[in-house]
Short mmCIF file of C-alpha atoms in Angstrom, two decimals:
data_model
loop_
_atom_site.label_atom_id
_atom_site.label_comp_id
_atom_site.label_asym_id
_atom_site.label_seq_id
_atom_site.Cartn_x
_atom_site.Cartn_y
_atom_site.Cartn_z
CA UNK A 1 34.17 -5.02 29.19
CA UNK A 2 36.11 -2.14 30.60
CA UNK A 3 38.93 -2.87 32.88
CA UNK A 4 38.11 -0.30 36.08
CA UNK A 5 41.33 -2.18 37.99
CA UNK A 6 43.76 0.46 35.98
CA UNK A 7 42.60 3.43 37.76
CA UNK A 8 39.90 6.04 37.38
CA UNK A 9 38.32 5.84 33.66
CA UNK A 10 37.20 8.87 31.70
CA UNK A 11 34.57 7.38 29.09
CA UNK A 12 34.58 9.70 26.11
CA UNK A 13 31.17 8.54 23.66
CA UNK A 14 30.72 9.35 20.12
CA UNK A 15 27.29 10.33 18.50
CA UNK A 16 25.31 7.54 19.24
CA UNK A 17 27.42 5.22 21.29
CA UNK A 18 25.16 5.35 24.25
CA UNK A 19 27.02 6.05 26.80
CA UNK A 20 24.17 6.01 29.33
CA UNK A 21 23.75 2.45 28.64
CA UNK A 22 27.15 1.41 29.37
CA UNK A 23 26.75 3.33 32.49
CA UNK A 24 24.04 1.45 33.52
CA UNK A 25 25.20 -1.47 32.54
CA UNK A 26 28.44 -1.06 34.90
CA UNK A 27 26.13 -0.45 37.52
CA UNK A 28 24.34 -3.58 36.82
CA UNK A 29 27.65 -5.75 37.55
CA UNK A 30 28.85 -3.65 40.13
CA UNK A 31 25.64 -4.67 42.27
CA UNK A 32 25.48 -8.09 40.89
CA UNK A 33 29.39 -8.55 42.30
CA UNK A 34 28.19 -7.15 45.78
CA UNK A 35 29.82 -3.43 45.39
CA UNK A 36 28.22 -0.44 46.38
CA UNK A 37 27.45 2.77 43.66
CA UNK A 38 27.21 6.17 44.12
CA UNK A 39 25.75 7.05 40.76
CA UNK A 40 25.88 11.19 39.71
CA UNK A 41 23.82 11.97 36.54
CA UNK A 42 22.98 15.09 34.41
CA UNK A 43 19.35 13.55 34.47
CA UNK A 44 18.12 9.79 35.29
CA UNK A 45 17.27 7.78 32.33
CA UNK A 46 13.95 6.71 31.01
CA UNK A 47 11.71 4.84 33.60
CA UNK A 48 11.84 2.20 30.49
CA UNK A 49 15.91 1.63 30.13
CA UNK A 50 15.97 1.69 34.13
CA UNK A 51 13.63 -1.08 34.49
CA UNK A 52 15.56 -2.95 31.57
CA UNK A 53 18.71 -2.98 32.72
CA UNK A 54 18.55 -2.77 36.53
CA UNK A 55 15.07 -4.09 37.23
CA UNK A 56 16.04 -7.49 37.54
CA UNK A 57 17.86 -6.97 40.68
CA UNK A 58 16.67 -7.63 44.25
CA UNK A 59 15.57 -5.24 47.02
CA UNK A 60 18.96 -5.40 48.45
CA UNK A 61 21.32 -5.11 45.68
CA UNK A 62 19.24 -1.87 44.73
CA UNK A 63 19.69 -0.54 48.51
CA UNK A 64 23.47 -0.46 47.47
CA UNK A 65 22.91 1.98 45.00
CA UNK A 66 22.70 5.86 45.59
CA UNK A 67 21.93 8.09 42.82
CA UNK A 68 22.33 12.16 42.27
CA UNK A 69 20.87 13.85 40.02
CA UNK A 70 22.51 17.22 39.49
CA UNK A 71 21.29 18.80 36.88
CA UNK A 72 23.33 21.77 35.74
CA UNK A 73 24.58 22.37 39.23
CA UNK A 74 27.18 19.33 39.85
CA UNK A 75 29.09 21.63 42.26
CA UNK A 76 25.84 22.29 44.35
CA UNK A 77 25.24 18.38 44.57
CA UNK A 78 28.30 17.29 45.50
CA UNK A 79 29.51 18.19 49.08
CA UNK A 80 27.70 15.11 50.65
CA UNK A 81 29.18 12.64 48.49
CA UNK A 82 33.10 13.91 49.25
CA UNK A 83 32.06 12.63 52.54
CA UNK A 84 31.36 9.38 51.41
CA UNK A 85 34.06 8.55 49.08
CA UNK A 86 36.73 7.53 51.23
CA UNK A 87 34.73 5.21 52.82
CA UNK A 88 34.21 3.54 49.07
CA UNK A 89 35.92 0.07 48.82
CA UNK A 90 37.92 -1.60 45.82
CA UNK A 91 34.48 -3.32 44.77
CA UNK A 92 32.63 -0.25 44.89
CA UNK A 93 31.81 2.19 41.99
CA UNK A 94 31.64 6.18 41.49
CA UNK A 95 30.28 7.17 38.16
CA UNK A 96 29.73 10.87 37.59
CA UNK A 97 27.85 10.59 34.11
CA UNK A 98 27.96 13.31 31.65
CA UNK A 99 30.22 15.10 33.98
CA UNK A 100 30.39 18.23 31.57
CA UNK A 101 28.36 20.17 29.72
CA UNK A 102 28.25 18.31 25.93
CA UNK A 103 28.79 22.08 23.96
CA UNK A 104 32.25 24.09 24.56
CA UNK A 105 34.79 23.97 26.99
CA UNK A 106 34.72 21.78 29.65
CA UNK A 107 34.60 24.42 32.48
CA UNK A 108 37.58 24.71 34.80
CA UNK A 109 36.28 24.36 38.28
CA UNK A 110 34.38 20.81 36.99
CA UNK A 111 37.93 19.98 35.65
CA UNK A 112 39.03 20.88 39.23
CA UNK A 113 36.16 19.07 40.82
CA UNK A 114 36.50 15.76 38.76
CA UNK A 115 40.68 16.28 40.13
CA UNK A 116 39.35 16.37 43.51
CA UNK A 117 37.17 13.72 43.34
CA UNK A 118 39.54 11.17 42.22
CA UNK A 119 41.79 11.96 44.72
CA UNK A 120 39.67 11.35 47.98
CA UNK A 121 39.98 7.59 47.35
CA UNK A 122 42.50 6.01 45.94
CA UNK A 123 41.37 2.54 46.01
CA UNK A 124 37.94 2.35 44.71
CA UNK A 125 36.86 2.34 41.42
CA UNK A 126 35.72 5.65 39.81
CA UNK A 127 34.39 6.58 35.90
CA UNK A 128 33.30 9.55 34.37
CA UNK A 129 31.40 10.29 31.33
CA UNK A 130 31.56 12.92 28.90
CA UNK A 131 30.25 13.55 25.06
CA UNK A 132 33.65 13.36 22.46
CA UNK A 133 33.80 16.47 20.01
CA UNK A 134 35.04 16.71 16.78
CA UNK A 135 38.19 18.37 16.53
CA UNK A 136 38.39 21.37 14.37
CA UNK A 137 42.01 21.91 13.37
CA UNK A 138 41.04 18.99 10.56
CA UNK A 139 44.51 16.90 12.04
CA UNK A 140 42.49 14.21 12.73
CA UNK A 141 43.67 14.44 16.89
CA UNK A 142 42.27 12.06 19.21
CA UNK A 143 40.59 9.18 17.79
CA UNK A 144 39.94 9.74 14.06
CA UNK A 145 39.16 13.14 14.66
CA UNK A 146 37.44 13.13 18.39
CA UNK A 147 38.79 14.97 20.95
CA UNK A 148 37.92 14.07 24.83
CA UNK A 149 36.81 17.24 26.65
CA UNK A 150 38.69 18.36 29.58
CA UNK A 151 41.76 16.08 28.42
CA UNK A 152 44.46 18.82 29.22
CA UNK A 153 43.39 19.36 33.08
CA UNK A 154 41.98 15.18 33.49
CA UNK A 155 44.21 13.29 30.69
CA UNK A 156 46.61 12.68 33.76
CA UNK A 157 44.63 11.54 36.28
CA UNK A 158 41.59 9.79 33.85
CA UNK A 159 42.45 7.21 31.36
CA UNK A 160 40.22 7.80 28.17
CA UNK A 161 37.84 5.14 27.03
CA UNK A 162 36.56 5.69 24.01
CA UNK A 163 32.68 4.61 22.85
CA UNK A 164 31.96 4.65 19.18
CA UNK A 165 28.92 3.43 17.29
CA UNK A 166 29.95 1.54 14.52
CA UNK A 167 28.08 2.90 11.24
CA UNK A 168 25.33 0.62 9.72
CA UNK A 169 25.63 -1.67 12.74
CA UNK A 170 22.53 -2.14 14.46
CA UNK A 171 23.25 -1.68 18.39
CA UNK A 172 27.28 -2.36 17.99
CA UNK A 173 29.39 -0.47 19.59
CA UNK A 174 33.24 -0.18 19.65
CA UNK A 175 35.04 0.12 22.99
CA UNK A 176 38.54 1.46 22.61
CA UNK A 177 40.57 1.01 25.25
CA UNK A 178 44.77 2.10 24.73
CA UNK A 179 45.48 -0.66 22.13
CA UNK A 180 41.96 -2.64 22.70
CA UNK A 181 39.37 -2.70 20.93
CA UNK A 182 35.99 -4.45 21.72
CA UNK A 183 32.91 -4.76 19.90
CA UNK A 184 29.43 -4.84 22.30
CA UNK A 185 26.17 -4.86 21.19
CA UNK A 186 23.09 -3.32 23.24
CA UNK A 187 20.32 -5.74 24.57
CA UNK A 188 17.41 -5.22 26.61
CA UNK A 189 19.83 -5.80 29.58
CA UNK A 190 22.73 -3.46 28.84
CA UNK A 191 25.95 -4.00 27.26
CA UNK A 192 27.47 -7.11 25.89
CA UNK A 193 30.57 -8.50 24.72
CA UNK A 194 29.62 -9.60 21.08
CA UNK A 195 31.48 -13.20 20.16
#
């Protein structure tokens, strides 16, 4: 669905788009595929869209899977998990979800930290998460008129992914990825790739 073989993946979702989802969704495969996941989040999902997606899974796979939540105090959660990074293989999975706040500037020292954070492992796979904005010059920047948040300090290091619901589509959404574009649909169990 998203190629995570490319390098650390900044997923920036439209109104709608469901980013959450797709987060849980990469978890899903991730454990499935025998990886481990560190999983950061703003706040843990609904007790209902946990079960859904990541219920099915066994006692071990689940034992794979660590999860923060941080709150509005990312910086204050995530000293313990530096630790733990480098020791993070190519199968395994960071996802810092909703990384930034979703109203202004993306502040400077998360910029910094979401730097940092890429660059204590090199080889494993690592996405972050982060509500698009509209941009207000009206010169249609980004993608049709969405700007990424913290794309001067992470556009570098981050390759955007962009989530968009597609209007008067029931549960579709577009992945755009460079030049690719997918369509997935939502189901019970997550994400997937619509034929």
């Amino acid at each position: 669905m998203i190629d995570l073989s490319r390098g650390p993946v900044h997923i920036s979702a439209g109104p709608s788009a469901n980013s959450n989802s797709m987060c849980l969704t990469i978890i899903s495969r991730t454990l499935r595929n025998r990886g481990r996941v560190i999983w950061m989040t703003r706040e843990l999902s609904h007790n209902e869209k946990l079960l859904d997606i990541l219920g099915h899974h066994s006692e071990n796979e689940m034992n794979r899977m660590m999860i923060v939540e941080f709150g509005n105090n990312i910086s204050g959660k995530v000293e313990p998990i530096k630790r733990m990074i480098p020791s993070l293989r190519g199968e395994d999975l960071l996802i810092v979800e909703e990384w930034c706040e979703s109203y202004g500037r993306a502040k400077k020292s998360d910029c910094t930290l979401m730097q940092e954070l890429a660059g204590l492992n090199k080889k494993t796979r690592i996405i972050i998460t982060s509500n698009s904005y509209e941009d207000a010059s009206g010169k249609k920047k980004g993608l049709n008129g969405w700007m990424v948040r913290g794309e001067k300090s992470l556009g570098s290091i981050f390759r955007t992914v962009w989530l968009t619901k597609i209007e008067e589509q029931y549960q579709k959404v577009m992945i755009t990825d460079g030049d690719e574009q997918t369509i997935v649909h939502l189901t019970k169990k997550g994400f997937e790739k619509k034929n």
